[in-house]
Coordinates of N, CA and C in Angstrom, one line a residue:
X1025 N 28.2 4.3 -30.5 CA 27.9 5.7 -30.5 C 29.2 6.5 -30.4
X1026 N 29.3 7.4 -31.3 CA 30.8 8.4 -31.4 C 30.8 9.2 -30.3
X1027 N 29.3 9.7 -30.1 CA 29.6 11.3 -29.1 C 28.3 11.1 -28.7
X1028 N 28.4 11.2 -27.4 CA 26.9 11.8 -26.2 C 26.8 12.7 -26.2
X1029 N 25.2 12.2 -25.8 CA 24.3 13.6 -25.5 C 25.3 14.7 -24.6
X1030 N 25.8 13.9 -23.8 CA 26.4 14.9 -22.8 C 27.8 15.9 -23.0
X1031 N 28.6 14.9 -24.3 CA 29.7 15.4 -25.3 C 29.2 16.6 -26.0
X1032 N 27.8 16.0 -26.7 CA 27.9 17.4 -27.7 C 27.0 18.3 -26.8
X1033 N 26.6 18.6 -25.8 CA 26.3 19.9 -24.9 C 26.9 20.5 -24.4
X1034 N 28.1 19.7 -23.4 CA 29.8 20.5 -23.2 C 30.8 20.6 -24.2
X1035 N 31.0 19.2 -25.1 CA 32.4 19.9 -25.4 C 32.3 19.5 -26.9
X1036 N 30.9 20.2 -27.5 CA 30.8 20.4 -28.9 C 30.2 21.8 -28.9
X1037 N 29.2 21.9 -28.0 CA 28.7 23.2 -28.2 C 29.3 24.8 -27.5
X1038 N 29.3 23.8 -26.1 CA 30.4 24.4 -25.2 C 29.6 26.2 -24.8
X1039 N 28.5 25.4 -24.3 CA 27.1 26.4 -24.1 C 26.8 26.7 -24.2
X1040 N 26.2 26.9 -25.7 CA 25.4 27.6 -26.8 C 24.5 26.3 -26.5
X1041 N 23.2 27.0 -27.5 CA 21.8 25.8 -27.3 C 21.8 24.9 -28.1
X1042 N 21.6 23.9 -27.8 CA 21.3 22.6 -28.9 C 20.0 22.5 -30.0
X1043 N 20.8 22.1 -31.1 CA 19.6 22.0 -31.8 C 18.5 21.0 -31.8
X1044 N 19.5 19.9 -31.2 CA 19.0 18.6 -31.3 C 18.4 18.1 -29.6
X1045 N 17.1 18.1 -29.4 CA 17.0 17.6 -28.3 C 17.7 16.1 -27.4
X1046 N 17.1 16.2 -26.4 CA 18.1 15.0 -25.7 C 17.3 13.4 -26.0
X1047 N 16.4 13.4 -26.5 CA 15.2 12.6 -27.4 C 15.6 12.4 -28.3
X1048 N 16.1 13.4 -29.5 CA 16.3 13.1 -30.4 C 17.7 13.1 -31.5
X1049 N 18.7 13.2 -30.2 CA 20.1 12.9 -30.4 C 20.5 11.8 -30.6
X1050 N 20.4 10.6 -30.0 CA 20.8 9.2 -30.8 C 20.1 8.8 -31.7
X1051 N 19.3 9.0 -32.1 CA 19.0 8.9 -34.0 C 19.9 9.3 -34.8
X1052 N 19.7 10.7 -34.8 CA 20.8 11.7 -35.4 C 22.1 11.0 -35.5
X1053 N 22.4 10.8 -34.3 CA 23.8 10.5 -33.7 C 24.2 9.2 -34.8
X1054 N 23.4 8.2 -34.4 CA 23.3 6.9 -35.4 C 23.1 7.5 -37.1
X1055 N 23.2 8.4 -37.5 CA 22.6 8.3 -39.1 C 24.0 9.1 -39.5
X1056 N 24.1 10.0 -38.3 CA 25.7 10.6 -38.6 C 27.0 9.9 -39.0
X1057 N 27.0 8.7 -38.2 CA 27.9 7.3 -37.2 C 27.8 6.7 -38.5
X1058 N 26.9 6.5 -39.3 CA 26.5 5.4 -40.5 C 27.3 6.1 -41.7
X1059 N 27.0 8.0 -42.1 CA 27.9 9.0 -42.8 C 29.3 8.7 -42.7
X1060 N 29.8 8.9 -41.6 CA 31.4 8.8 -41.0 C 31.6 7.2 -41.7
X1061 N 30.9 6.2 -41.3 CA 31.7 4.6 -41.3 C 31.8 5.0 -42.8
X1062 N 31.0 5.6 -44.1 CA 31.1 5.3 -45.6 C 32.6 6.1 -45.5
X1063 N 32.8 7.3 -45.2 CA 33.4 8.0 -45.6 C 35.5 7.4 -45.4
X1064 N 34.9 6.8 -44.2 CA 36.0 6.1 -42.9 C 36.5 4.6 -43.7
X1065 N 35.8 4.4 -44.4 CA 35.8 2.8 -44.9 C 35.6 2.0 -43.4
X1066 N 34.7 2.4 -42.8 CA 34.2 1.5 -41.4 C 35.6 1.5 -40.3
X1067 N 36.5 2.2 -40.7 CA 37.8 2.4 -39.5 C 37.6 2.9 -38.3
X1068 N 36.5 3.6 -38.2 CA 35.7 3.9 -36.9 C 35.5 2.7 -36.3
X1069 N 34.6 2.1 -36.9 CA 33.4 1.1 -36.5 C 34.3 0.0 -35.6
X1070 N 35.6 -0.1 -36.6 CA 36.3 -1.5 -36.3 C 37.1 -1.4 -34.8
X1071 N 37.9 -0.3 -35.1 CA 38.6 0.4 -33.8 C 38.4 1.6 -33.4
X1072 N 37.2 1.3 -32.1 CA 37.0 2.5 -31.3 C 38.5 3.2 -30.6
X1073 N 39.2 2.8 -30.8 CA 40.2 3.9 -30.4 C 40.8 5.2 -31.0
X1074 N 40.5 5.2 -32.2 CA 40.3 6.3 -33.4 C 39.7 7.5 -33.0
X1075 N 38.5 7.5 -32.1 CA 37.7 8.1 -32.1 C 38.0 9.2 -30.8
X1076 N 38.7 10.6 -31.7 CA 39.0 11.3 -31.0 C 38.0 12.6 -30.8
X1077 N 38.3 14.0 -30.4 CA 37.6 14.6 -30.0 C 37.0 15.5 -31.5
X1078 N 38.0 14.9 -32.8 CA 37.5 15.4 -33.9 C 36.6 14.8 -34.4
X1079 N 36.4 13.3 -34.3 CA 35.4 12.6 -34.6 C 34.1 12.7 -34.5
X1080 N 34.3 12.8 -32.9 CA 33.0 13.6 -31.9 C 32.1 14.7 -32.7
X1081 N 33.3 15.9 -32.9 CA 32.9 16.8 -32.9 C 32.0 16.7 -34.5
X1082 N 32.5 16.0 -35.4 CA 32.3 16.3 -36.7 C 30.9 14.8 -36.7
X1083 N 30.8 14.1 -35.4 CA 29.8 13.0 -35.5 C 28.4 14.1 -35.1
X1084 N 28.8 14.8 -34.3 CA 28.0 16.5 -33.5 C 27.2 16.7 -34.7
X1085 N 28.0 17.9 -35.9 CA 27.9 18.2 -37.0 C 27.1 18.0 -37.6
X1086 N 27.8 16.3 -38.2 CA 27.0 16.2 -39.0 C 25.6 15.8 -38.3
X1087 N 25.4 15.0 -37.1 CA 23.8 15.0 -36.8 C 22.8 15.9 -36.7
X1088 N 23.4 17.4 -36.6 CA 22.5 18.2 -36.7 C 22.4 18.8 -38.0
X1089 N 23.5 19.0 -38.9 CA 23.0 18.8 -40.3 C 21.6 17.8 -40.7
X1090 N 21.9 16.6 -40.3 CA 21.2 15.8 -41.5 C 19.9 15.8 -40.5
X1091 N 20.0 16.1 -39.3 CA 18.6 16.6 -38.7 C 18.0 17.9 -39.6
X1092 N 18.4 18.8 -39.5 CA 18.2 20.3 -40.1 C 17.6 20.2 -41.1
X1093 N 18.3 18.9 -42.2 CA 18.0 18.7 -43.7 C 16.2 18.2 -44.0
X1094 N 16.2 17.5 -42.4 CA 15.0 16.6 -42.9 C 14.0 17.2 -42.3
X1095 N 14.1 18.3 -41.4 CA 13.1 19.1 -40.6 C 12.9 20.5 -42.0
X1096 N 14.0 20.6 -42.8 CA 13.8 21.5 -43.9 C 12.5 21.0 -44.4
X1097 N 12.9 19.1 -44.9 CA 12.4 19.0 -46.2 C 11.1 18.7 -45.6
X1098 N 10.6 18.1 -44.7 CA 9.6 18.3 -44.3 C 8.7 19.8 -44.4
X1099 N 9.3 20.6 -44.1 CA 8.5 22.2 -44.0 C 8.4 22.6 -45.5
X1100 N 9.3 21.7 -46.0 CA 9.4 22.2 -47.9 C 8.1 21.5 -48.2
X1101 N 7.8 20.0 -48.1 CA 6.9 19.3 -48.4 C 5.4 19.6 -48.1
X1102 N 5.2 20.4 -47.0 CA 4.2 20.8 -46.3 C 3.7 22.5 -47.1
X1103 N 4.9 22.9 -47.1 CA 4.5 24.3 -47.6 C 4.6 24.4 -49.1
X1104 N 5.7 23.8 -49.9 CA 5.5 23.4 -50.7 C 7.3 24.0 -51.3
X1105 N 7.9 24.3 -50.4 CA 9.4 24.6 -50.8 C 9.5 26.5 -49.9
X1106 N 10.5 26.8 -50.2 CA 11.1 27.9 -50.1 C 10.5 28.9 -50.8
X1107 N 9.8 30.4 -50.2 CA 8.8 31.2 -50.9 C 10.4 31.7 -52.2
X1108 N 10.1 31.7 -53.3 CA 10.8 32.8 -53.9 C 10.3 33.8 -54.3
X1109 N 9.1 34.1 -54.9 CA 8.2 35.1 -55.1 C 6.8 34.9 -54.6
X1110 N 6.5 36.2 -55.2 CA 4.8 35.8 -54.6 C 3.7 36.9 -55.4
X1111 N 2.7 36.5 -56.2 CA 2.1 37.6 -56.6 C 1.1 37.7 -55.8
X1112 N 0.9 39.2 -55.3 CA -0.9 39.4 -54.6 C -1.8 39.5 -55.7
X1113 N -1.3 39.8 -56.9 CA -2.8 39.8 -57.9 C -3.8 38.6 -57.9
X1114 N -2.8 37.6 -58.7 CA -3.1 36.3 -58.9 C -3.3 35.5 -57.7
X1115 N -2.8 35.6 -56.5 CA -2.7 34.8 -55.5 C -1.5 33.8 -55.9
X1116 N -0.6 33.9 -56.5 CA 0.2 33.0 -57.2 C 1.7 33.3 -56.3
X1117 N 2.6 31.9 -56.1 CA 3.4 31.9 -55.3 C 4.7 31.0 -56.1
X1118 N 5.9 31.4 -55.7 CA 6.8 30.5 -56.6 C 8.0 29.7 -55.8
X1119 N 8.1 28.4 -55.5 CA 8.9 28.0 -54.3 C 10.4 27.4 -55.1
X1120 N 11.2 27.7 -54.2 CA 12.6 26.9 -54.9 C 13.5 26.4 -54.0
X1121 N 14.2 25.7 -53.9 CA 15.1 24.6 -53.0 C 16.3 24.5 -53.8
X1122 N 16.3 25.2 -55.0 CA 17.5 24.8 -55.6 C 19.1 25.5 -55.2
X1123 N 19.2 27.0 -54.2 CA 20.0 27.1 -53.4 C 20.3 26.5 -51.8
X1124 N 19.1 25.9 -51.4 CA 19.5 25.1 -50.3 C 20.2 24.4 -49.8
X1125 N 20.9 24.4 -48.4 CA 22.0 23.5 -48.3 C 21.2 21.6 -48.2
X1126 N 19.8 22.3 -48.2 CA 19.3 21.0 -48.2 C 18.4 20.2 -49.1
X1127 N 18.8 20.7 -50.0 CA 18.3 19.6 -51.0 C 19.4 18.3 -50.8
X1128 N 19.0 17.2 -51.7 CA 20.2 15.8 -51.8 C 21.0 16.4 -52.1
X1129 N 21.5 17.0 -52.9 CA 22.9 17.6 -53.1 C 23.4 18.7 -52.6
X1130 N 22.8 19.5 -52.3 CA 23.4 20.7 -51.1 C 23.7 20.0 -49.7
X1131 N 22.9 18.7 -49.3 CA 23.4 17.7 -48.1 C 24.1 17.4 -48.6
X1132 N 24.9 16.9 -49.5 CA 25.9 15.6 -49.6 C 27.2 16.5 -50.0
X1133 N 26.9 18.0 -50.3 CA 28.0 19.0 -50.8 C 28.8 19.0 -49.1
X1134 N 27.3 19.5 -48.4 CA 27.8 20.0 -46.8 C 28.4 18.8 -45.9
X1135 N 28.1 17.7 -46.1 CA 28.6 16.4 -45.6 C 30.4 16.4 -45.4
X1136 N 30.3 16.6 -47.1 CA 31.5 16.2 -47.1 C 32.5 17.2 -46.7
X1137 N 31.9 18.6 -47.2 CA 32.8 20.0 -46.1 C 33.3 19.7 -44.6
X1138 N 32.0 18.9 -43.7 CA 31.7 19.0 -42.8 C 33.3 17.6 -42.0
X1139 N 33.0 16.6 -43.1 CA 33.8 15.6 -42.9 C 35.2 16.0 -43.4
X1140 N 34.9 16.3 -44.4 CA 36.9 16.7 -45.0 C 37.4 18.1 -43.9
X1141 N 36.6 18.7 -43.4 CA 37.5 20.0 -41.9 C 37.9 19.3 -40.9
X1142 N 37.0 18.2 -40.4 CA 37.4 17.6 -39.1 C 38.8 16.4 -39.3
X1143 N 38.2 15.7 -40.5 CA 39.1 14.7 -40.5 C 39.9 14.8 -41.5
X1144 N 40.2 15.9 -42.5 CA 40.7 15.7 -43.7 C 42.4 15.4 -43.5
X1145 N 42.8 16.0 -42.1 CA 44.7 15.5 -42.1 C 44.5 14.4 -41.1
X1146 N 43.6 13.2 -41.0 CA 43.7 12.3 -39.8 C 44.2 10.8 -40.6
X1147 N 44.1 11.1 -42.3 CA 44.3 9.5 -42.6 C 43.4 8.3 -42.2
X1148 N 42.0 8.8 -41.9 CA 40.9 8.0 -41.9 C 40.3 8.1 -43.5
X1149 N 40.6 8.8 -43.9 CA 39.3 9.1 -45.3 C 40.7 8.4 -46.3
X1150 N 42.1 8.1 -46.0 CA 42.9 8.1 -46.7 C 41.9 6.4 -47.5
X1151 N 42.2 6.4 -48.9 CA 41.7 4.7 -49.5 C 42.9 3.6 -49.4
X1152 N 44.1 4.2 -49.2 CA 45.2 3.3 -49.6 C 45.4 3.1 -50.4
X1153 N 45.6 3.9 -51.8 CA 45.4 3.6 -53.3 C 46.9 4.2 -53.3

């Protein structure tokens, strides 16, 4: 685990409210941790000593992103997407997802914003090429 429960309530949020409850922070945490090793080439994973307070913070990030994404797509699946219009005549309604940060590709756009601010001058994301 990059960052605790207790990390991202003091010294990610730093008193603002969490999104992610204390239940359902090491999920998150773990799916974020799996995001970071692709992007890291696993240099996290291998040597925990890497893992500084940018790591943390951007391990924070991205778990409530890809929480956010799946609590969207759920509410999209259920309602049936994002209202864009709506006629009262017809009863007729028109949903779109296609500016969302959470569709598959508005996640994987914000992912990587999210990953190249925290870590982009740390030489973890570097390939060695």
């Amino acid at each position: 685990m990059y960052a605790s429960y207790n990390y991202y309530e003091s010294g990610y949020l730093m008193g603002r409210d969490p999104k992610l409850s204390e239940d359902d922070f090491p999920f998150w945490e773990k799916q974020a941790e799996r995001v970071l090793n692709q992007y890291t080439f696993s240099r996290l994973a291998s040597n925990l000593g890497l893992i500084t307070d940018e790591v943390k913070d951007c391990a924070c990030e991205l778990a409530e992103l890809l929480y956010q994404a799946d609590k969207s797509t759920q509410q999209a699946a259920e309602q049936g997407g994002v209202l864009q219009s709506y006629s009262n005549d017809g009863e007729s309604g028109t949903f779109d997802l296609s500016q969302s940060t959470f569709t598959e590709e508005g996640k994987q756009k914000k992912t990587k914003e999210i990953i190249y601010r925290y870590l982009g001058n740390t030489g973890l994301l570097y390939q060695g090429v």
